[in-house]
Every structure is written in structure tokens, then in C-alpha cells.
XYZ file of C-alpha atoms in Angstrom:
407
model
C 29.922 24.555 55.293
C 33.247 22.521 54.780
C 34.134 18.977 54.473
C 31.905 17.106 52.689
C 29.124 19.639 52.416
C 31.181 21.236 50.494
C 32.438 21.393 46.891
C 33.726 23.643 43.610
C 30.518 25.416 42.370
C 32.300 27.835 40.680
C 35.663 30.003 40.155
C 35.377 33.617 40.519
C 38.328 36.103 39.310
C 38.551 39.501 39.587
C 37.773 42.746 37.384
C 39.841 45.553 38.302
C 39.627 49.308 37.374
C 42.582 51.772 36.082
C 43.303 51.946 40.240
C 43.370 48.265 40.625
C 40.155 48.154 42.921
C 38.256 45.604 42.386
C 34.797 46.625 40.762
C 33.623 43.545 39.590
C 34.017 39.746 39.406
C 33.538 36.766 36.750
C 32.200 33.584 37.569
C 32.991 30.381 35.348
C 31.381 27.189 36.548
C 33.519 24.045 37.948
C 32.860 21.484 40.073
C 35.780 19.467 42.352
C 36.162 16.574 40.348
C 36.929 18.753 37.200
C 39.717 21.353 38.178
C 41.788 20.757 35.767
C 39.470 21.426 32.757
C 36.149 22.423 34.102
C 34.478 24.492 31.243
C 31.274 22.932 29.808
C 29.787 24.125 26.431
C 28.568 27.637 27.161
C 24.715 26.352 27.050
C 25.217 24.207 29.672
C 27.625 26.402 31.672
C 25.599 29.685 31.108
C 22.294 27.490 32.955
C 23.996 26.283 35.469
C 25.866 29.122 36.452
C 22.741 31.336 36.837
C 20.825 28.284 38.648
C 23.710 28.293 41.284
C 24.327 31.462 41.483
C 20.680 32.002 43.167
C 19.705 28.598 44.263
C 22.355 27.086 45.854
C 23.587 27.584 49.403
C 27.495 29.105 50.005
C 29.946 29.115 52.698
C 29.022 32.776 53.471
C 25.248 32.946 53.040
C 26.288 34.978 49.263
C 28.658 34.993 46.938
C 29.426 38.323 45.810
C 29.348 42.011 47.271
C 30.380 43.602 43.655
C 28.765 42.684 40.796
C 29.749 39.434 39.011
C 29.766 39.025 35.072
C 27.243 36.003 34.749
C 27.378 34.355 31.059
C 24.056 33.980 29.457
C 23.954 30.930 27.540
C 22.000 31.253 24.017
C 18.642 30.096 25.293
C 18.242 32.780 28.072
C 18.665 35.442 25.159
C 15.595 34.349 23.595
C 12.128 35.804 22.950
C 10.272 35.765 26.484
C 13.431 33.632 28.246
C 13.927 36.478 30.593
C 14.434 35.912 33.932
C 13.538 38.416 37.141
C 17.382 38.757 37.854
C 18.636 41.991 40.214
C 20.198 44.854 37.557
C 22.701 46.131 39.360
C 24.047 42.686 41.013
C 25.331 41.239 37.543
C 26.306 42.130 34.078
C 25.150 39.491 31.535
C 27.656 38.516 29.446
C 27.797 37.018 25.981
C 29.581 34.303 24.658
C 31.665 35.101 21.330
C 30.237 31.957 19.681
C 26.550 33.004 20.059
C 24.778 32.970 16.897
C 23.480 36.343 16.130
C 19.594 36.165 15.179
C 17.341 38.962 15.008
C 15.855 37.520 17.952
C 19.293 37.831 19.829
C 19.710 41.283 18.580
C 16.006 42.383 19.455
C 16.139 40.395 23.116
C 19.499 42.284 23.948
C 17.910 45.720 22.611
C 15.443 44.967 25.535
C 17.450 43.788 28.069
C 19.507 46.917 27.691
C 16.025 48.873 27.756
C 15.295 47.868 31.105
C 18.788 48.704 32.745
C 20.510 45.215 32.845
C 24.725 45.835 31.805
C 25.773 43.519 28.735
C 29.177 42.141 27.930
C 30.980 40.936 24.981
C 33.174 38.158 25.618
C 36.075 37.368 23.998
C 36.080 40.141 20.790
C 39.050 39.986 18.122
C 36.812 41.714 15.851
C 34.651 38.511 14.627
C 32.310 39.687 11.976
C 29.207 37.973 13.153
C 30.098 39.603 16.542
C 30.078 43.317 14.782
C 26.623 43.674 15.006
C 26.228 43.185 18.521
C 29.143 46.012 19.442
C 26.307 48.935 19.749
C 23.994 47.429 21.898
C 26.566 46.146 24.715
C 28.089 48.586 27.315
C 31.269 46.655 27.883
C 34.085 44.751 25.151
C 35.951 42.201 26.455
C 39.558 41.797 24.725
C 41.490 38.943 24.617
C 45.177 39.844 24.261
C 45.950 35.986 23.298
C 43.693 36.611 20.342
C 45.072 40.183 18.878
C 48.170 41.826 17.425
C 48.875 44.767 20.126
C 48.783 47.287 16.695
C 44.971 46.150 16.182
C 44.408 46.442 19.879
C 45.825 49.780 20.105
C 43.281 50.850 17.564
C 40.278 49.174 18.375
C 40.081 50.524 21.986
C 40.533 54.168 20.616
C 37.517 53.220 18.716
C 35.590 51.589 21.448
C 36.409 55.117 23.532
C 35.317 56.767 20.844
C 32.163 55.598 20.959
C 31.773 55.152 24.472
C 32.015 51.493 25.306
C 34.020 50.010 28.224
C 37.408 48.261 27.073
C 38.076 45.257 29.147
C 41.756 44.016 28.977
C 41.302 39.715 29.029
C 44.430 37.826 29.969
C 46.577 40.456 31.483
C 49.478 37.970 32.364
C 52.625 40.847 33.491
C 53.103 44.078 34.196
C 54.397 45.379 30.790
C 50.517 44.146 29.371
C 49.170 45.582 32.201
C 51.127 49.303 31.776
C 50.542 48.833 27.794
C 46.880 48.261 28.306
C 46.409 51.457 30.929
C 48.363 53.819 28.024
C 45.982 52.544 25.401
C 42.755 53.420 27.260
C 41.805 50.278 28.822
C 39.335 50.915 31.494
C 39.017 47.647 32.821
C 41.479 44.667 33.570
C 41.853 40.895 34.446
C 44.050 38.791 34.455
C 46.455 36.234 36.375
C 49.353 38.821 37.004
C 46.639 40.409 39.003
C 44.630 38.288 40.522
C 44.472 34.361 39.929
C 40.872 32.687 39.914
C 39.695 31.514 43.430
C 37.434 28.723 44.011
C 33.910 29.211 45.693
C 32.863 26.548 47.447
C 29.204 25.571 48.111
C 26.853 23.368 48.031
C 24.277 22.188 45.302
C 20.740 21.144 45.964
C 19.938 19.246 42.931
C 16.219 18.901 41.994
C 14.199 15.810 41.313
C 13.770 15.990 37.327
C 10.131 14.226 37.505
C 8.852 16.770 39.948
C 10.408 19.333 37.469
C 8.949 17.657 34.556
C 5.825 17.842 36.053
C 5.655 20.822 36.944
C 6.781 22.117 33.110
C 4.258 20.568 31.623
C 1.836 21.498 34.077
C 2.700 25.111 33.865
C 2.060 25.385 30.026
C -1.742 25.635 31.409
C -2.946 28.699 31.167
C -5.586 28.596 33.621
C -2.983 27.042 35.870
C -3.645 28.597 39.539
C -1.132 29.639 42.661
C -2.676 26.903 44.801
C -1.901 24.017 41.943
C 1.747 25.388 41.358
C 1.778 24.905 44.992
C 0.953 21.344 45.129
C 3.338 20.466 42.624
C 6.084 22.206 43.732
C 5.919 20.416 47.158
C 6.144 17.041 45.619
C 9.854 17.789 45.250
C 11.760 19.217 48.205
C 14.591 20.123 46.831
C 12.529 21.813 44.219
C 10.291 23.523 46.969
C 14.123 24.847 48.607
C 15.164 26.380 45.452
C 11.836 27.991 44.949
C 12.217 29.456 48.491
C 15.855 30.679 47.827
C 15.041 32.137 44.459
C 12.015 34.312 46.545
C 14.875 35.510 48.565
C 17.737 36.272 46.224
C 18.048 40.052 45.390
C 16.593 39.627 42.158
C 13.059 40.157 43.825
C 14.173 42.215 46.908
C 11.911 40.489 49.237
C 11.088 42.120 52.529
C 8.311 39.891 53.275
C 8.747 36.867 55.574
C 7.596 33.645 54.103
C 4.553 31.419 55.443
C 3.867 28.910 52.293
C 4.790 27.611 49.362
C 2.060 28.904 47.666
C 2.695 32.548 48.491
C 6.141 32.133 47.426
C 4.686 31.458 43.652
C 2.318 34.384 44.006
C 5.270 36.441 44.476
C 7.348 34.763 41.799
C 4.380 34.626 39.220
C 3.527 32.149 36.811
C 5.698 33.151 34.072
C 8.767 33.225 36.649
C 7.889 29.700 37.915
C 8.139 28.409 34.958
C 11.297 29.981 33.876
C 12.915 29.181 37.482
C 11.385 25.329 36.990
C 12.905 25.112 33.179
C 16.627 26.686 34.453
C 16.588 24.277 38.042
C 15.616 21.641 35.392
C 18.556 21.756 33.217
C 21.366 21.771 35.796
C 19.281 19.027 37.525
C 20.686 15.507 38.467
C 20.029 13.077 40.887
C 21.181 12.481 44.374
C 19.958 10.965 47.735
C 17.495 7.834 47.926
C 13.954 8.869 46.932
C 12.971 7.222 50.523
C 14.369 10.712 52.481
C 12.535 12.827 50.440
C 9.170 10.564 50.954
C 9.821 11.114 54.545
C 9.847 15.090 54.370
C 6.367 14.462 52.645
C 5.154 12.172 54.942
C 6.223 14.648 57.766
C 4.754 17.860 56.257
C 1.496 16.367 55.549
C 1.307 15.214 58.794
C 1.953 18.144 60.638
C -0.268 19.765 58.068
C -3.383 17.040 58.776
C -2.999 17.634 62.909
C -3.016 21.462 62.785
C -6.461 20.782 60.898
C -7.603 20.185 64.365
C -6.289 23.296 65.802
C -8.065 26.621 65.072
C -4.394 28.456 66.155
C -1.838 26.979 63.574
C -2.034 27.112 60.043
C -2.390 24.269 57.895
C 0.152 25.758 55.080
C 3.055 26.977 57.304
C 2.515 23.373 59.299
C 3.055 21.238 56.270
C 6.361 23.964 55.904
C 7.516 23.181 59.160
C 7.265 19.530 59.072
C 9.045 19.528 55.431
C 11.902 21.552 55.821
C 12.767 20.093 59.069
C 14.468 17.061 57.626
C 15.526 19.206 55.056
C 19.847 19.036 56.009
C 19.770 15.967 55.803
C 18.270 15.530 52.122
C 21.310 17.842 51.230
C 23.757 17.782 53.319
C 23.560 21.462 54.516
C 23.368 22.369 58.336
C 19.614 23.739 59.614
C 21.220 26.622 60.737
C 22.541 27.779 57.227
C 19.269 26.803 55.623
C 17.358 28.763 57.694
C 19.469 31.516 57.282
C 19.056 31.678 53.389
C 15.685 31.114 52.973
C 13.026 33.670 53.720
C 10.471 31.704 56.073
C 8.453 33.596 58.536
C 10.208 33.294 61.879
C 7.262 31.307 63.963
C 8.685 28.501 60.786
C 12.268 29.247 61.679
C 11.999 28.982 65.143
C 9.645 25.984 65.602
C 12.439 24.161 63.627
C 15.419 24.947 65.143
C 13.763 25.369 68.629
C 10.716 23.690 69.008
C 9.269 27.467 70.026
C 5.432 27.953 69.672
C 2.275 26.220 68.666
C 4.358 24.869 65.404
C 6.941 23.374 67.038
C 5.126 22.021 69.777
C 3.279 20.190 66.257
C 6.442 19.273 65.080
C 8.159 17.974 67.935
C 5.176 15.566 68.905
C 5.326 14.366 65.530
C 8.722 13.543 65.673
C 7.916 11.845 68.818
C 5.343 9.742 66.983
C 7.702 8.546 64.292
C 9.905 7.759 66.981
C 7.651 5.620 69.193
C 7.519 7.858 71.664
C 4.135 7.158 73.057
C 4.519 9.052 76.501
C 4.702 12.369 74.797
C 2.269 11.695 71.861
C -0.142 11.112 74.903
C 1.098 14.210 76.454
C 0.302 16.374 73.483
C -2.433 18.875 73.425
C -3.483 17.134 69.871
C -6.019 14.565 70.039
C -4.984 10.946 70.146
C -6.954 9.726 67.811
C -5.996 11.574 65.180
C -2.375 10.050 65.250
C -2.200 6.901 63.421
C -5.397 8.253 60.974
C -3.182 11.366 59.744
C 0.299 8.741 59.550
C -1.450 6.753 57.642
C -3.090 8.760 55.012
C -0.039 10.845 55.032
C 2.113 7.958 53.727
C -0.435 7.146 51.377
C -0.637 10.393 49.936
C 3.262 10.767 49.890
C 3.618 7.128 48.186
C 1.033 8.188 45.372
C 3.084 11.778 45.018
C 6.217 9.751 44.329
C 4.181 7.235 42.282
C 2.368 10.173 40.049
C 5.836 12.109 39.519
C 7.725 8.738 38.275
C 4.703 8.002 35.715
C 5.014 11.473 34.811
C 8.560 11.488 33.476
């Protein structure tokens, strides 16, 4: 993933212990055409930063092997905002200009409850920040913020009553030997280790498909297969539904053969969650016309296996919408494949043409190239061709159509 399909996501620094191993990184969000002054208000940082951080494809198939300090922005530490994210792969961190609410206060108590790690960023003993001390596991000190005196004393305190003191800004080695006598435990800082770029690649989502799908998902009575039809209105959507199925937050050992058990495994309340974070780092990107096409492809595929009783009708529509699915982000097949959890018949009858499924896909592909001599070849029946093109652009015209009027 270089050149143009790739780009700044993020910056990721190091946390170090009292050996200088690292145990630990932090992730700040930045894209290429901001390096000089990346940071975004911590709402709008904290969303995007989880979004990418399990949705988005990176040069190495993951971005961390430690676990990475991940800040939370203000509307994820709200009543029933959680989301299904892996315990001991991040530490959720909190900003020092959160406002403190008894809702804050009660949602942390319960994050803390069920094993997640919780940070305090930037602490120089801000009152409305006091409150928050006994319910986090780690305090993050900023030494540009602090008299060394008041330092000194505060960490005793924080050891005291067994919280983790993390030394912000360590910029020498005097700092860094001052901070290891006082009883820091933890350290960062550029004398240690400068912030590194990671490059990846976004897959924004289509905001009217997302729209749709958040005010669809307020039903109650909303069921798996209706999620399902929604979420394949948007591809990019249905990719970062996919890759959120197979980040380690849900641990999935299961191969993947539809859309729809992808949201039975995700549940409604995670859907919607997923649909409302994906939604606020959303923007637009290619021509609506390529992601028509990976409609008009998948429904295809999914109308001829109709007429065979050995495919499936979900994992054909799959197959025919993923395979056009580099191209829509500018991503190679091969890393796609690789990061998203499909069942391998899906895998393989898209990047081979292998089995009953990619025989399907390949003689559709012939169709939409005019290739009549294999079309006529085909084991599918002829007649069915034009028929299933047909209604398959109609019904991919009136999903585009229904999404715009439902912005």
C-alpha cells in the first residue's frame, strides 16, 4: 500500500517503561495534507481515531502489536455510547477538557467495571479533573504544564494510591533521569522516541446510506435481514461493517458468508453504534457511478445463482460486490481480502475465479464486457442474462435514488 493508496491516518509515539521497552503506544489523528498542525477538536479527533483505527485498511494488515492509548472523545463516554472494543488492545484515554457530568463519572465507573484501562490526559491538577483521579488507572503529566516541586509531590501521591504516573513531554535526559528518581513509571517523549507516521488508507462511507441506515435502526422491531439490505446499499459502508466483524474487538473465528450474518454477529445495538461512529468521520469520495456498478454486479450474480440449487444467493451478491471493490478505494484485492473475514469459497472466487462462485462471477464479467462466446459457454441459462442485467440496474438505480431522497 504506497503511492497514492496511501496517506497520514495517524501518528503513533511511543510509551516506554522504567527499562525503556516499549509497552505501549499513542495514536493522534493526522492526515498528509495537515502535518504541520494536524490536531482536530478532541470530538472530532476522538471519532475518527477509533473509526480508523478498526475500519480502515494499513500498510501491514494492523497497526499495533502493544496496546495503543486511543482518546475517547466526550460522546463515546456517554450513557449507552459504548462500543464492543478489545480490553486489552487499547487504553481509553480522556481528554483534560472533558466536562465532568455524573454521566461521565458513572459511564467511566462502568467501563472500568468491565476491564477496559482509562487514562487521564494532560493533568496539572485541574479541579474539574480531581474527580475523575480515582476511577482511572493511569495519570498522564505534562512537564510543560508543572513546576518540577509540584510534580515531585503529586507522583508520590499518585504511588501512594496506586495509580500509574506517566511522564508527558520528556524532551532530555536530565527530565528523563529526574522523572525515573521521582517514581515515574511510565515515559514519552521526543528525547526518546519522536512520533512516526502510519500510513493507510481510508474508506470513507456514503453519508446517505449511513443516514439511512441511523434512522432506520432507531426501529425497534428492526430485523438482521433489513439491516442487511441497507447496509449493502453502500459499499464502502458494507467494507467497514466487514472489517469491524474482524477487528479483535469481537475475536472472530468464524469465516464470513453474508452481510447479514455479519450484523447478527455485531448486533443491533453495535450496528448502530458502528453506523453513528463511520458516520461522523464520513466524507465523500469516488463518483456515485462505481459504486452503482458494485450493486449492479452483486445483484446480478445474486439473481443467476437463483437458478442454481449449488451457490448461494447471499455469498453470490458478496462475490459480485466486493469484486470491484479496489477500485472504489483504491486498495489492492489482495490486501482487502486479507483484512476482511469472508469465507474462503468468497475469497477465492474473487481473486481466482475458483469454484461454482467464480465461475458466476467471471461469466458475469464476461457479460458486462460483451463477451458473448463465454456467456454462451456458461453453465447458466441464457435467458436469464439480459432479464437479471436489467432488473439489476433498475434495482441499483432506485437504491441510489431512495438513499439520496433519504438524506
Amino acid at each position: 500500500m504506497e503511492g497514492q493508496s496511501s496517506e497520514v491516518l495517524m501518528v503513533r509515539q511511543p510509551i516506554f517503561d522504567r527499562n525503556l521497552k516499549i509497552i505501549s503506544y499513542q495514536l493522534r489523528y493526522q492526515y498528509s495534507e495537515y502535518i504541520e498542525d494536524s490536531l482536530f477538536d478532541p470530538e472530532t479527533e476522538g471519532s475518527m481515531l477509533v473509526m480508523h483505527t478498526f475500519t480502515s485498511l494499513f500498510q501491514d494488515g494492523h497497526i499495533h502489536k502493544v496496546p495503543v492509548f486511543l482518546p475517547f472523545p466526550s460522546s463515546m463516554l456517554q450513557e449507552g455510547s459504548s462500543l464492543a472494543l478489545p480490553r486489552k488492545e487499547i487504553v481509553i484515554e480522556v481528554h483534560p477538557d472533558i466536562t465532568v457530568t455524573e454521566e461521565v463519572i458513572s459511564h467511566l465507573k462502568m467501563l472500568s467495571k468491565q476491564g477496559y484501562r482509562i487514562a487521564l490526559d494532560g493533568f496539572s491538577m485541574q479541579p474539574h479533573l480531581i474527580p475523575l483521579i480515582k476511577l482511572v488507572n493511569i495519570i498522564k503529566i505534562d512537564f510543560s504544564l508543572m513546576h518540577r516541586a509540584k510534580i515531585k509531590k503529586l507522583v508520590a501521591t499518585l504511588n501512594k494510591a496506586k495509580k500509574t504516573a506517566l511522564a508527558q513531554n520528556v524532551d532530555d535526559f536530565e527530565t528523563l533521569q529526574f522523572c525515573k528518581k521521582v517514581g515515574f513509571k511510565l515515559f514519552q517523549g521526543g528525547f526518546i522516541s519522536r512520533p512516526v507516521k502510519v500510513l493507510g488508507k481510508d474508506v470513507p462511507g456514503n453519508s446517505a446510506a449511513l443516514m439511512q441506515l441511523l434512522q432506520q435502526l432507531q426501529r425497534p422491531d428492526i430485523t438482521p435481514s433489513e439491516i442487511e439490505e441497507l447496509i449493502v446499499m453502500d459499499p464502502k459502508l458494507s467494507f467497514k461493517i466487514l472489517k469491524v466483524v474482524n477487528s479483535a474487538a469481537y475475536q472472530q473465528s468464524r469465516s464470513i458468508y453474508s452481510m447479514q450474518q455479519a450484523v447478527v454477529i455485531l448486533g443491533h445495538d453495535q450496528i448502530r453504534k458502528w453506523a453513528t461512529l463511520i458516520t461522523l468521520a464520513s466524507n465523500p469520495d469516488k463518483p456515485e457511478e462505481l459504486a452503482r456498478n458494485l450493486l449492479v454486479r452483486g445483484r446480478m450474480c445474486e439473481l443467476l445463482a437463483e437458478t442454481s440449487e449449488a451457490l448461494q444467493q447471499d455469498s453470490a451478491f458478496m462475490v459480485g460486490m466486493i469484486s470491484q471493490l479496489d477500485i472504489l478505494i483504491d486498495v489492492e484485492m489482495e490486501e482487502i481480502l486479507r483484512q476482511i473475514p469472508l469465507d474462503e469459497k468468497i475469497k477465492f472466487a474473487i481473486s481466482d475465479y475458483e469454484g461454482e462462485l467464480g465461475e458466476l462471477l467471471e461469466v458475469v464479467i464476461a457479460f458486462e464486457n460483451a463477451d458473448w462466446d463465454q456467456v454462451q459457454a456458461s453453465a447458466f441459462g441464457k435467458e436469464f442474462f439480459e432479464v437479471a442485467y436489467r432488473h439489476s440496474l433498475h434495482w441499483a438505480e432506485q437504491a441510489m435514488a431512495a438513499l439520496v431522497d433519504g438524506e
